[in-house]
Short mmCIF file of N, CA and C in Angstrom, two decimals:
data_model
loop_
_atom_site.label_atom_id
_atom_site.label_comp_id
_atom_site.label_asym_id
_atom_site.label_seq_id
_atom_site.Cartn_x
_atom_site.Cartn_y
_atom_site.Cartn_z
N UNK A 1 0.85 -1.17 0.00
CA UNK A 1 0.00 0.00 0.00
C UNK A 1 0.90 1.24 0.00
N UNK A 2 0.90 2.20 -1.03
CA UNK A 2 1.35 3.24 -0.77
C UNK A 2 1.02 4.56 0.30
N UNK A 3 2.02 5.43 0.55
CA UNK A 3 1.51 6.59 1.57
C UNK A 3 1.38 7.34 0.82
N UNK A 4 -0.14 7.69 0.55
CA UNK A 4 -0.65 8.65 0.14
C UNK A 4 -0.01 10.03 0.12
N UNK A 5 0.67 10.67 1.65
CA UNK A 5 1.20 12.17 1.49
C UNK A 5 2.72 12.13 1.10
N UNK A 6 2.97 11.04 0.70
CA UNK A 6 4.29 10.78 0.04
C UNK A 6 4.27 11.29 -1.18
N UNK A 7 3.21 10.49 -1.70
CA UNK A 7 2.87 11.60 -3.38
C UNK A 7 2.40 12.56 -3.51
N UNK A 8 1.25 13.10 -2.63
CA UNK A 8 0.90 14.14 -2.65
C UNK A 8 2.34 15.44 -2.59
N UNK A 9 3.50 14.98 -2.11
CA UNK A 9 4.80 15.79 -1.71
C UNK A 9 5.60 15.88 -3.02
N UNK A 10 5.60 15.15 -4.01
CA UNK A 10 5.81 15.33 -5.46
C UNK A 10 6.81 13.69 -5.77
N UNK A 11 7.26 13.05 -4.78
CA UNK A 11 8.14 11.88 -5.19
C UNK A 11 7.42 11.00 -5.91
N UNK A 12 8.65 10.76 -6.98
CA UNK A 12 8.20 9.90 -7.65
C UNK A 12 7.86 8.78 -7.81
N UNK A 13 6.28 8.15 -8.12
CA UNK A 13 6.22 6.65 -8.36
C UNK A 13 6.79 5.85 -8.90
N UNK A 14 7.68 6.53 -9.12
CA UNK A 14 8.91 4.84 -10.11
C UNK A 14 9.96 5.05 -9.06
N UNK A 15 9.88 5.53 -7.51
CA UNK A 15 10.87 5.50 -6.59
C UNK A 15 11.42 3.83 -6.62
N UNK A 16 10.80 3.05 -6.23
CA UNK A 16 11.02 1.40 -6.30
C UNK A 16 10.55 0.95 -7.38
N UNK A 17 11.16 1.10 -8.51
CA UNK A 17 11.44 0.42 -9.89
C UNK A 17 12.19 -0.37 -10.27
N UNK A 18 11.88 -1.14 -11.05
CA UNK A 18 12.94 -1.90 -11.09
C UNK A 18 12.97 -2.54 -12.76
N UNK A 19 14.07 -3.00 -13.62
CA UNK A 19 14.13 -2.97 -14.63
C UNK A 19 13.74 -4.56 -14.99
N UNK A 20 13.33 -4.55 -16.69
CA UNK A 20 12.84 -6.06 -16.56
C UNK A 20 13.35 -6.23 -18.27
N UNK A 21 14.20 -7.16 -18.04
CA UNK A 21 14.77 -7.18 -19.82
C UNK A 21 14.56 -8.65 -20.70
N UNK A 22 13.66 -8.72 -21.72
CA UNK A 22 13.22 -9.81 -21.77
C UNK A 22 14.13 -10.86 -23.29
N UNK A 23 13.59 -11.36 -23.83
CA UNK A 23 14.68 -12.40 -24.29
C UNK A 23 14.95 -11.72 -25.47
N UNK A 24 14.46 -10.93 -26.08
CA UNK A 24 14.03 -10.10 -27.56
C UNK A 24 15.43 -8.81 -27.44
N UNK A 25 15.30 -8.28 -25.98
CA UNK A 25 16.24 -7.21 -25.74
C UNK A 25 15.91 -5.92 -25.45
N UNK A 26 14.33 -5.92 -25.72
CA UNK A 26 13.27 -5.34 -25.04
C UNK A 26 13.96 -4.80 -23.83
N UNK A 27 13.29 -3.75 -23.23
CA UNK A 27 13.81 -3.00 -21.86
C UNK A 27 12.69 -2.25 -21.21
N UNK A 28 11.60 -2.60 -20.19
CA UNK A 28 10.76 -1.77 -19.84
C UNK A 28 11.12 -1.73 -17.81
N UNK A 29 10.82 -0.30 -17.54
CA UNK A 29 11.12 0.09 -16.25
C UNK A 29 9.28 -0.36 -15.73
N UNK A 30 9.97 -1.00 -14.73
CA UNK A 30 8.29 -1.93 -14.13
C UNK A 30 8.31 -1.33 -12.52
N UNK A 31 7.28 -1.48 -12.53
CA UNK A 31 6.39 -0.89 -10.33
C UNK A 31 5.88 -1.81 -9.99
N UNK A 32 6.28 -1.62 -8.91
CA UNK A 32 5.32 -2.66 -7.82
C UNK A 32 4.00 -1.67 -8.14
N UNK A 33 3.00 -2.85 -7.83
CA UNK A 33 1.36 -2.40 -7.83
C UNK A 33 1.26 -1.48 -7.04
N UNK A 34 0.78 -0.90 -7.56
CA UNK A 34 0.71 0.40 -5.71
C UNK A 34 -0.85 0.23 -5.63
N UNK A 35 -1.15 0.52 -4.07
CA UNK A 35 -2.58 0.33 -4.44
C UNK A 35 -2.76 1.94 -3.21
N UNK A 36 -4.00 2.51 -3.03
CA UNK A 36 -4.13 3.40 -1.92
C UNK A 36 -5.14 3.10 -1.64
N UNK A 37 -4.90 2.82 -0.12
CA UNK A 37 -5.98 2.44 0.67
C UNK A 37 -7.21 3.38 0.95
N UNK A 38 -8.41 2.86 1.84
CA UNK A 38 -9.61 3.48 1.60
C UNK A 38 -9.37 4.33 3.38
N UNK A 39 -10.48 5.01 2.77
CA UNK A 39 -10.87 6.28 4.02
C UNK A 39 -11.93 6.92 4.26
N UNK A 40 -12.22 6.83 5.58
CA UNK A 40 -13.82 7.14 6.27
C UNK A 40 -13.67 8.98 5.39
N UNK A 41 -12.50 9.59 5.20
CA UNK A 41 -12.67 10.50 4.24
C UNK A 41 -12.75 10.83 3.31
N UNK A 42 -12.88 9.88 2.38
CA UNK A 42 -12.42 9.49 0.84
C UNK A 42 -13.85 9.99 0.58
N UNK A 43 -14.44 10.78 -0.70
CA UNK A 43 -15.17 11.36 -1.19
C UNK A 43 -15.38 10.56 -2.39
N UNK A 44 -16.93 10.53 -3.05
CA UNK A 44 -17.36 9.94 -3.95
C UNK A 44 -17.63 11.25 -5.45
N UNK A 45 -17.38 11.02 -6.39
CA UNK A 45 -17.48 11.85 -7.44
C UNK A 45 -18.31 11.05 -8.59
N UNK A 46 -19.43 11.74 -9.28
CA UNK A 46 -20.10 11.37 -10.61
C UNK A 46 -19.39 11.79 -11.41
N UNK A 47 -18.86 11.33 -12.37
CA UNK A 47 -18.51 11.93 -13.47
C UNK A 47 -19.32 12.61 -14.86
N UNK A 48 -18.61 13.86 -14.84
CA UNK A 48 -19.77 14.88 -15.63
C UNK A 48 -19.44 14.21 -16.97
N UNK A 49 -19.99 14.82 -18.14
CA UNK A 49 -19.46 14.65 -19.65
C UNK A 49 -18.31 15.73 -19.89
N UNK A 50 -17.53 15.59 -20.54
CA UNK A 50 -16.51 16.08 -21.09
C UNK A 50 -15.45 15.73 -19.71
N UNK A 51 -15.33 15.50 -18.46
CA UNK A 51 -14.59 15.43 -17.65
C UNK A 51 -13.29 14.32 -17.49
N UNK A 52 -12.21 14.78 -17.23
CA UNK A 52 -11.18 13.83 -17.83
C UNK A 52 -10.28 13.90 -16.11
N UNK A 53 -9.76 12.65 -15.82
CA UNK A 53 -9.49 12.27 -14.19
C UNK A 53 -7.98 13.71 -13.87
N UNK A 54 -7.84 14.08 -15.00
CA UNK A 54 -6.77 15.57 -14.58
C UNK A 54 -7.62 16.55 -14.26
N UNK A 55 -8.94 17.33 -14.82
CA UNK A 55 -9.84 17.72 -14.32
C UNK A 55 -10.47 17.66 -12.87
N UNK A 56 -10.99 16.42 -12.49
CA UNK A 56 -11.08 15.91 -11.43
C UNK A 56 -10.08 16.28 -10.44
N UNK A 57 -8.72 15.69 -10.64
CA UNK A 57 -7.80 15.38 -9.86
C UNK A 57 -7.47 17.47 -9.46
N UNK A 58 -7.70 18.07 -10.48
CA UNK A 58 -7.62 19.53 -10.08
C UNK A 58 -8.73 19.56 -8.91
N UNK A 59 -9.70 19.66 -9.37
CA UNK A 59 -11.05 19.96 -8.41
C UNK A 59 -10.98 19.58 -6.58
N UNK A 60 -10.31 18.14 -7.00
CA UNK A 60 -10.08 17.74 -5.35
C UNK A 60 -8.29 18.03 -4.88
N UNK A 61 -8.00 18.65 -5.84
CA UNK A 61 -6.24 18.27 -4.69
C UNK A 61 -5.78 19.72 -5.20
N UNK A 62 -6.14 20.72 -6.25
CA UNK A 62 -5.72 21.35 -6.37
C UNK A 62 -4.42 21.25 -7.92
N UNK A 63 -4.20 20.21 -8.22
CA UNK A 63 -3.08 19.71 -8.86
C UNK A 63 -3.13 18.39 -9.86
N UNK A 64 -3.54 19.37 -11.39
CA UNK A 64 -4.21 18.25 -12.00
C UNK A 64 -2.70 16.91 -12.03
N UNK A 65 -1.85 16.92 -11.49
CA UNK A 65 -0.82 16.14 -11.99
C UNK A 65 -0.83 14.97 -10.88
N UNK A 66 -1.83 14.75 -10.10
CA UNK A 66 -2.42 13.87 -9.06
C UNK A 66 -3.38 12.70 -9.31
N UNK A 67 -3.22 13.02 -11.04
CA UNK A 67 -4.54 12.14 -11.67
C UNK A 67 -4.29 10.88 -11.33
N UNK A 68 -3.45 10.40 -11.05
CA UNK A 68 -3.13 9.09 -11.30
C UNK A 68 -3.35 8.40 -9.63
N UNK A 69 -3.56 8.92 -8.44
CA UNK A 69 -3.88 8.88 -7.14
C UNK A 69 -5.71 8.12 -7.42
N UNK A 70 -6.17 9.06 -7.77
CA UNK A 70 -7.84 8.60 -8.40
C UNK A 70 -7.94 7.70 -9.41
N UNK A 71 -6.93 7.53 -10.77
CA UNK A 71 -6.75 6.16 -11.03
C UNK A 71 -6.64 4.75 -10.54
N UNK A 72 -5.69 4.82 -9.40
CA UNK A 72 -5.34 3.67 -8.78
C UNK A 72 -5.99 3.18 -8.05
N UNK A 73 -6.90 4.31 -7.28
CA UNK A 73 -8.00 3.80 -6.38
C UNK A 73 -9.08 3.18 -6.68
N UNK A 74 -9.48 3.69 -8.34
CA UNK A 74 -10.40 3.16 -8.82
C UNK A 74 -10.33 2.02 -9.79
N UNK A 75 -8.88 1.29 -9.71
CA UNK A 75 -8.42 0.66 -10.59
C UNK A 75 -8.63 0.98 -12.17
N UNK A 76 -8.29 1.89 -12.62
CA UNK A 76 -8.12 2.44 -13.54
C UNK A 76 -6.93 2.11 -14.46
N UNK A 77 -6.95 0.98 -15.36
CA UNK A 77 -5.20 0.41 -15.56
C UNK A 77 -4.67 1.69 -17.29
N UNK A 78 -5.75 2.13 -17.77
CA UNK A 78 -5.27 3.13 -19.43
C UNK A 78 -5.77 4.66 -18.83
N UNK A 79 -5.13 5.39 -18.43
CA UNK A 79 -5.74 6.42 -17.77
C UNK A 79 -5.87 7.48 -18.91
N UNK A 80 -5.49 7.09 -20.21
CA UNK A 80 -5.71 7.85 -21.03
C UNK A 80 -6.91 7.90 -21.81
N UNK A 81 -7.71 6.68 -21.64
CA UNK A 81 -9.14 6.47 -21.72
C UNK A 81 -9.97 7.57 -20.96
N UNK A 82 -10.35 8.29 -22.26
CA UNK A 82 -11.62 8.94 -21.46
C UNK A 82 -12.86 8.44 -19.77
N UNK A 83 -12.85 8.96 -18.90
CA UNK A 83 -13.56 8.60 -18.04
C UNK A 83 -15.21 8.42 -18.64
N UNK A 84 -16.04 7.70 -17.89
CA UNK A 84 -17.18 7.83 -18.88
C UNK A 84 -18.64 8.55 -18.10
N UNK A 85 -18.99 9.29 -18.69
CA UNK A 85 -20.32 10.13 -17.75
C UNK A 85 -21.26 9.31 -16.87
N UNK A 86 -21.18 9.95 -15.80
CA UNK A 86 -22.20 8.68 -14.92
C UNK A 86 -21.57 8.03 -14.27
N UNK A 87 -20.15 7.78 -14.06
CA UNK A 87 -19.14 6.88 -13.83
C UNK A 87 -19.15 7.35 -12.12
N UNK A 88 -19.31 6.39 -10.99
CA UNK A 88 -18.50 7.05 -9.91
C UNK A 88 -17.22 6.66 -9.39
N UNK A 89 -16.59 7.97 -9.46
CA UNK A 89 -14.66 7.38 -8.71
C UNK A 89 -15.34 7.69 -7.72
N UNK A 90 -13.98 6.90 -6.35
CA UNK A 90 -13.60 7.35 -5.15
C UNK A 90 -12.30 8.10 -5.41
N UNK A 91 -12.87 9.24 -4.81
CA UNK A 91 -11.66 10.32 -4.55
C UNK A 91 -10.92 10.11 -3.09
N UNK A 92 -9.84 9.40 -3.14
CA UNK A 92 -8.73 9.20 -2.03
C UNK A 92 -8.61 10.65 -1.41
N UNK A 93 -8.89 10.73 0.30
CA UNK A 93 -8.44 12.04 1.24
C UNK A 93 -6.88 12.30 0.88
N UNK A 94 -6.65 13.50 0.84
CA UNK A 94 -5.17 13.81 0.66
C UNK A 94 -4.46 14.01 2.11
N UNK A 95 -4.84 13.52 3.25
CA UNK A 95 -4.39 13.82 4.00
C UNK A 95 -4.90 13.07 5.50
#
């Protein structure tokens, strides 16, 4: 489980990375799963139309570059996929 005000502080999620080189010669930098745990403060969000989880991630933290905090919680694995209207995330407490 990751600490939430660890990222919120700007360090990076590829802190414990680790490299994975496969028989081809291929080279991809891999993470442990991070997951963030739940909270009697964690807030629920509908998702509007046109709304995209950097949007969001502005609205609740201030800092659309947090998107990926509300990804993980919601298991979100292509975060570049449009979110879809109607949709509810849990918004992880920042604190």
């Amino acid at each position: 489980m990751i600490n939430l005000d660890q990222y919120l502080e700007g360090a990076s999620p590829y802190d414990n990375a680790y490299m994975t080189t496969y028989d081809n010669g291929d080279v991809t930098l891999d993470n442990p799963l991070m997951r963030v745990g739940k909270s009697s403060s964690d807030k629920q969000h509908t998702v509007l139309e046109g709304e995209t989880l950097q949007n969001i991630a502005y609205r609740y933290y201030r800092d659309s570059g947090l998107w990926y905090i509300i990804a993980l919680a919601n298991d979100i694995l292509n975060p570049f996929e449009e979110v879809q209207s109607g949709q509810i995330l849990r918004i992880p407490a920042n604190g």
